[in-house]
mmCIF file with all atom_site columns, C-alpha atoms in Angstrom:
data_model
loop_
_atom_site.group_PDB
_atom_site.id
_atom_site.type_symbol
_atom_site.label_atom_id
_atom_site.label_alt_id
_atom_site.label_comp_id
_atom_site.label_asym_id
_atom_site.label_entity_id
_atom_site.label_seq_id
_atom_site.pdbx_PDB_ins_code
_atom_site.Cartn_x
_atom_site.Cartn_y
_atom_site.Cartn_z
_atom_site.occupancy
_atom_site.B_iso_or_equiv
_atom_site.pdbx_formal_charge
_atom_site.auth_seq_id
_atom_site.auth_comp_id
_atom_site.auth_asym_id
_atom_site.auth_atom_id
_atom_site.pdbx_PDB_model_num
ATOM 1  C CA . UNK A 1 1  ? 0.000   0.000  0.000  1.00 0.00 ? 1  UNK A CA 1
ATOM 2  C CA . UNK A 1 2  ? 2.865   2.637  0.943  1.00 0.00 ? 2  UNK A CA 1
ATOM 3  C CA . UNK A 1 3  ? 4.942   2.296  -2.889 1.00 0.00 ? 3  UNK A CA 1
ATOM 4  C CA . UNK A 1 4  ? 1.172   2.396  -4.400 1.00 0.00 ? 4  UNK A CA 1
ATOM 5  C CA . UNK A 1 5  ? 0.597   5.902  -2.117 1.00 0.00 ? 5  UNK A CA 1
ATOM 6  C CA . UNK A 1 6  ? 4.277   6.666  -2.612 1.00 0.00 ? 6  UNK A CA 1
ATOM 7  C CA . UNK A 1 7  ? 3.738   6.445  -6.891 1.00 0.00 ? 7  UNK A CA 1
ATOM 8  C CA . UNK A 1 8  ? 0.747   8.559  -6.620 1.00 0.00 ? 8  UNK A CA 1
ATOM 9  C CA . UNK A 1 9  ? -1.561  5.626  -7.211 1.00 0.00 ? 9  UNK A CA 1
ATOM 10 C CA . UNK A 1 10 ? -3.507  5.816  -4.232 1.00 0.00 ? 10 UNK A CA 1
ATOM 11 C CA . UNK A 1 11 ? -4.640  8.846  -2.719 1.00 0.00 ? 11 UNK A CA 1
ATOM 12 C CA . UNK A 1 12 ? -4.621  7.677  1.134  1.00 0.00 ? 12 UNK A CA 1
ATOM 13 C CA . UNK A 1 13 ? -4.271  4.234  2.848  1.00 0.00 ? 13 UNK A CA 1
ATOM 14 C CA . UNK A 1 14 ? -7.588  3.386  4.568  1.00 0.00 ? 14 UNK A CA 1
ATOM 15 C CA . UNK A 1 15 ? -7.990  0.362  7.233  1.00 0.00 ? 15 UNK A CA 1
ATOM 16 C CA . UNK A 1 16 ? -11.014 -1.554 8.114  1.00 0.00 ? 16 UNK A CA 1
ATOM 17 C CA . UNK A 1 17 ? -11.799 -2.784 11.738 1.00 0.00 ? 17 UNK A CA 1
ATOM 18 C CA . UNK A 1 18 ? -8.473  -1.630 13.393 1.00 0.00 ? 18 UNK A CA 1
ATOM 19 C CA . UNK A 1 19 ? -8.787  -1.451 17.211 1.00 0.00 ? 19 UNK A CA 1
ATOM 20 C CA . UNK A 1 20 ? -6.847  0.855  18.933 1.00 0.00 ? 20 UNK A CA 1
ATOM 21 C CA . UNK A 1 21 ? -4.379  -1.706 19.644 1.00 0.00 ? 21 UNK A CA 1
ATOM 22 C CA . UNK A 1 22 ? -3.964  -3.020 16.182 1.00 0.00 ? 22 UNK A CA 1
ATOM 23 C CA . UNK A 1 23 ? -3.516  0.941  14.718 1.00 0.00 ? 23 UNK A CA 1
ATOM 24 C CA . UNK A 1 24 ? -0.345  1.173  17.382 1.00 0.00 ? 24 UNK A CA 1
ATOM 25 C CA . UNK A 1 25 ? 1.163   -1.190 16.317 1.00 0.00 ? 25 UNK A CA 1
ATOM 26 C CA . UNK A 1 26 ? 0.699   -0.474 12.572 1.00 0.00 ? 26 UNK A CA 1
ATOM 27 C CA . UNK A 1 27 ? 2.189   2.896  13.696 1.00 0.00 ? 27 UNK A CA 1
ATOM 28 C CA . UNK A 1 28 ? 5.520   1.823  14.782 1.00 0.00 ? 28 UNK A CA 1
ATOM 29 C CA . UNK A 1 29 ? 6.412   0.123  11.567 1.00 0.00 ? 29 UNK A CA 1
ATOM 30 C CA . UNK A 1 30 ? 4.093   2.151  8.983  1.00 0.00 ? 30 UNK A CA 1
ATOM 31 C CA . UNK A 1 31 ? 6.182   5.095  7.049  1.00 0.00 ? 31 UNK A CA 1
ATOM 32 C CA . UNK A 1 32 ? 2.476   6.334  5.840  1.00 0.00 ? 32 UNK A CA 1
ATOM 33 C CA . UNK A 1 33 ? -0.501  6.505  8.502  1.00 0.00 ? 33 UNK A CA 1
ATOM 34 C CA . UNK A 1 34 ? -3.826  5.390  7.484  1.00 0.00 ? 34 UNK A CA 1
ATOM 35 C CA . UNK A 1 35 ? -5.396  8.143  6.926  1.00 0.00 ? 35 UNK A CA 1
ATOM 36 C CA . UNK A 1 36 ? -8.958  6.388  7.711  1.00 0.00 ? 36 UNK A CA 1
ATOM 37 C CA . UNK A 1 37 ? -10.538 3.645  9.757  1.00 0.00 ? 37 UNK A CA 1
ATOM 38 C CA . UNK A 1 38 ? -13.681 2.091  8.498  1.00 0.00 ? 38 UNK A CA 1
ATOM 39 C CA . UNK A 1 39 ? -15.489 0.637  11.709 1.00 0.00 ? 39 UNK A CA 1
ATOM 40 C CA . UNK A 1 40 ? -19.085 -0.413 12.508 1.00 0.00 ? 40 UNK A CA 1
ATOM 41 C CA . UNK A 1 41 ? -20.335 2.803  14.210 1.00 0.00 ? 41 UNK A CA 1
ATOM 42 C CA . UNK A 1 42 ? -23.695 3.231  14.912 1.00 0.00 ? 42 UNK A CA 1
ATOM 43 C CA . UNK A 1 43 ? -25.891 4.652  18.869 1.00 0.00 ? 43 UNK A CA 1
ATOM 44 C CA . UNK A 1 44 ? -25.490 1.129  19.738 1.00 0.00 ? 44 UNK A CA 1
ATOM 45 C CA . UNK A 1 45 ? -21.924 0.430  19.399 1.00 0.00 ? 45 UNK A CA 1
ATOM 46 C CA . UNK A 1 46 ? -20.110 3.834  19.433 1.00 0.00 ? 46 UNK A CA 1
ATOM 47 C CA . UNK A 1 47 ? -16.659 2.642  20.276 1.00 0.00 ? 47 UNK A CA 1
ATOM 48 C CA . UNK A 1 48 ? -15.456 5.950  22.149 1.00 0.00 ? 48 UNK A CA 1
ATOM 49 C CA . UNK A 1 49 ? -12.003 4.839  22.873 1.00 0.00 ? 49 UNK A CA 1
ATOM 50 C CA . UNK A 1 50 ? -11.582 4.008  19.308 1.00 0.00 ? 50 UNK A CA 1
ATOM 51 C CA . UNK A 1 51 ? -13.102 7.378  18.391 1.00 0.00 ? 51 UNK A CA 1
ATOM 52 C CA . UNK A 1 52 ? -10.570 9.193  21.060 1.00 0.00 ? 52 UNK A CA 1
ATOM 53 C CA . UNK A 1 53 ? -7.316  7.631  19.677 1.00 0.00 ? 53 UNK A CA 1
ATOM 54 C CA . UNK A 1 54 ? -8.111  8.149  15.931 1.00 0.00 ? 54 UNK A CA 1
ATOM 55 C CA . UNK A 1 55 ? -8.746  11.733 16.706 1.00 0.00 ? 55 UNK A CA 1
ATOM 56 C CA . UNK A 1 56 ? -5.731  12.388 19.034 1.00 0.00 ? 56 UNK A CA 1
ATOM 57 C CA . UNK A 1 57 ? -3.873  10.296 15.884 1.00 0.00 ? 57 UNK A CA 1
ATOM 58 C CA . UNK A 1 58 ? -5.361  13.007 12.990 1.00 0.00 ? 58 UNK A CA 1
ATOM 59 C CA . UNK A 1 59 ? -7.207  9.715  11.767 1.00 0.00 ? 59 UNK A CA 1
ATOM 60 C CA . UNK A 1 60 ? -10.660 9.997  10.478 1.00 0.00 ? 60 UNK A CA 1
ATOM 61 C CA . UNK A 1 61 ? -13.428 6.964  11.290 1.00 0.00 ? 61 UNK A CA 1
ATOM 62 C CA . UNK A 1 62 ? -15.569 6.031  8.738  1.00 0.00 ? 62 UNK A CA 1
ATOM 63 C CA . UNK A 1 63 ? -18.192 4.075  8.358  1.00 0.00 ? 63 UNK A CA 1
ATOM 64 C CA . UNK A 1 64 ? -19.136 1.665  5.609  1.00 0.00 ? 64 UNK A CA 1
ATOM 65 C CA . UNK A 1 65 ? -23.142 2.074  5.712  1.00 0.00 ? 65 UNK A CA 1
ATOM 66 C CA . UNK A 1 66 ? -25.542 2.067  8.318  1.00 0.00 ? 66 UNK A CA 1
ATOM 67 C CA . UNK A 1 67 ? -27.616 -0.968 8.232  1.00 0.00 ? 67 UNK A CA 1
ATOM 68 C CA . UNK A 1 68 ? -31.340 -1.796 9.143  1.00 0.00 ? 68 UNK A CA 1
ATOM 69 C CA . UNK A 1 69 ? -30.148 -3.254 12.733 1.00 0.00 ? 69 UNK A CA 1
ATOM 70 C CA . UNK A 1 70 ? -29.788 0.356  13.790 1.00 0.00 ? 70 UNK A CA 1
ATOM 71 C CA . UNK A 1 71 ? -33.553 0.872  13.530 1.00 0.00 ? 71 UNK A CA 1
ATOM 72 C CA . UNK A 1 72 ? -34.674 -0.337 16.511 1.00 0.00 ? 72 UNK A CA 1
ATOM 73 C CA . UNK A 1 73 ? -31.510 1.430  18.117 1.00 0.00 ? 73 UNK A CA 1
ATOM 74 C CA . UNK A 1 74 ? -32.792 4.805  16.801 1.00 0.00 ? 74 UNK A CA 1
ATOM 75 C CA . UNK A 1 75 ? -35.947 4.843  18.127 1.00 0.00 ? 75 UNK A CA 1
ATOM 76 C CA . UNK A 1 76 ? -34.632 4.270  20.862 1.00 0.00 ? 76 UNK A CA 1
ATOM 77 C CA . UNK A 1 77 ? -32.736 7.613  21.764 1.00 0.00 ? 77 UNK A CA 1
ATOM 78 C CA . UNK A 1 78 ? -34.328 9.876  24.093 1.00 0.00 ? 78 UNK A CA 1
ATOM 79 C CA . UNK A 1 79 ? -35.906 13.081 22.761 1.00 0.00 ? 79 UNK A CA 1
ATOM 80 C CA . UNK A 1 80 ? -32.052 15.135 24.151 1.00 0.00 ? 80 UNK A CA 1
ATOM 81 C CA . UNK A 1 81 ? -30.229 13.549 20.819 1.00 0.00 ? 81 UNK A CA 1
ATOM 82 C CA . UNK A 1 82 ? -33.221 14.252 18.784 1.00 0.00 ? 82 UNK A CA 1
ATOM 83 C CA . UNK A 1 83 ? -30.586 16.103 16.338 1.00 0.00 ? 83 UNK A CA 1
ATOM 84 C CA . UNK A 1 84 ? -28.690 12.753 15.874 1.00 0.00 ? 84 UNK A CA 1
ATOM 85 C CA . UNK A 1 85 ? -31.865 11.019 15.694 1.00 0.00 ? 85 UNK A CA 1
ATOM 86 C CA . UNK A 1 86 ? -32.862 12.771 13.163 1.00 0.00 ? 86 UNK A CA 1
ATOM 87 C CA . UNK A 1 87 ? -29.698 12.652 11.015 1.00 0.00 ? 87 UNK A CA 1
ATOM 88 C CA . UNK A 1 88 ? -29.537 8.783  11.383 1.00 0.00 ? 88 UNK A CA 1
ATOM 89 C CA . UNK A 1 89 ? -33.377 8.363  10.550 1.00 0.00 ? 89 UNK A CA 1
ATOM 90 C CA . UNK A 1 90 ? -32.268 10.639 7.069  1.00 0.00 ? 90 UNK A CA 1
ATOM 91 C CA . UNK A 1 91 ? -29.531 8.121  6.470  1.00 0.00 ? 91 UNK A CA 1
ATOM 92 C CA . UNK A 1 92 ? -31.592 5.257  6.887  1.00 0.00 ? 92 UNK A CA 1
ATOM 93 C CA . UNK A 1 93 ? -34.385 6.560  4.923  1.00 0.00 ? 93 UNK A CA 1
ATOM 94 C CA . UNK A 1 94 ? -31.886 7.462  1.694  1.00 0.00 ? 94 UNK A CA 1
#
């Protein structure tokens, strides 16, 4: 992945389902950070230690597509996180 980034081939190196863990230690033998983490994110499973270390790394978490489980999930939130309620409920509805 690093000559295809390095020839101008690829744009960015994205990983899927790194932990924490697993992005350290990609780190200390990497010459070119991922750039992105694709990881299921969703009210249900939000992951915030994840979410800390990719931020405090400059990595962005992505997510591949929010699936029908998350329904139920969104329902669910109280009335307080009606704005992300409402943004998930437009995602799901696309």
């Amino acid at each position: 992945m690093e000559a295809l980034y390095d020839s101008g081939k690829a744009k960015a190196i994205r990983v899927s389902n790194f932990s924490s863990k697993k992005l350290q230690d990609l780190l200390e033998i990497a010459r070119v950070s991922p750039a992105v983490n694709q990881v299921e994110l969703h009210p249900g499973l939000q992951q915030p230690k994840l979410h800390a270390f990719c931020e405090s790394k400059g990595y962005h978490l992505s997510i591949p597509m929010v699936t029908a489980e998350c329904r139920g999930e969104v329902e669910a939130l109280p009335k307080s996180k009606y704005k992300l309620r409402r943004k998930v409920v437009e995602l799901l509805e696309v």
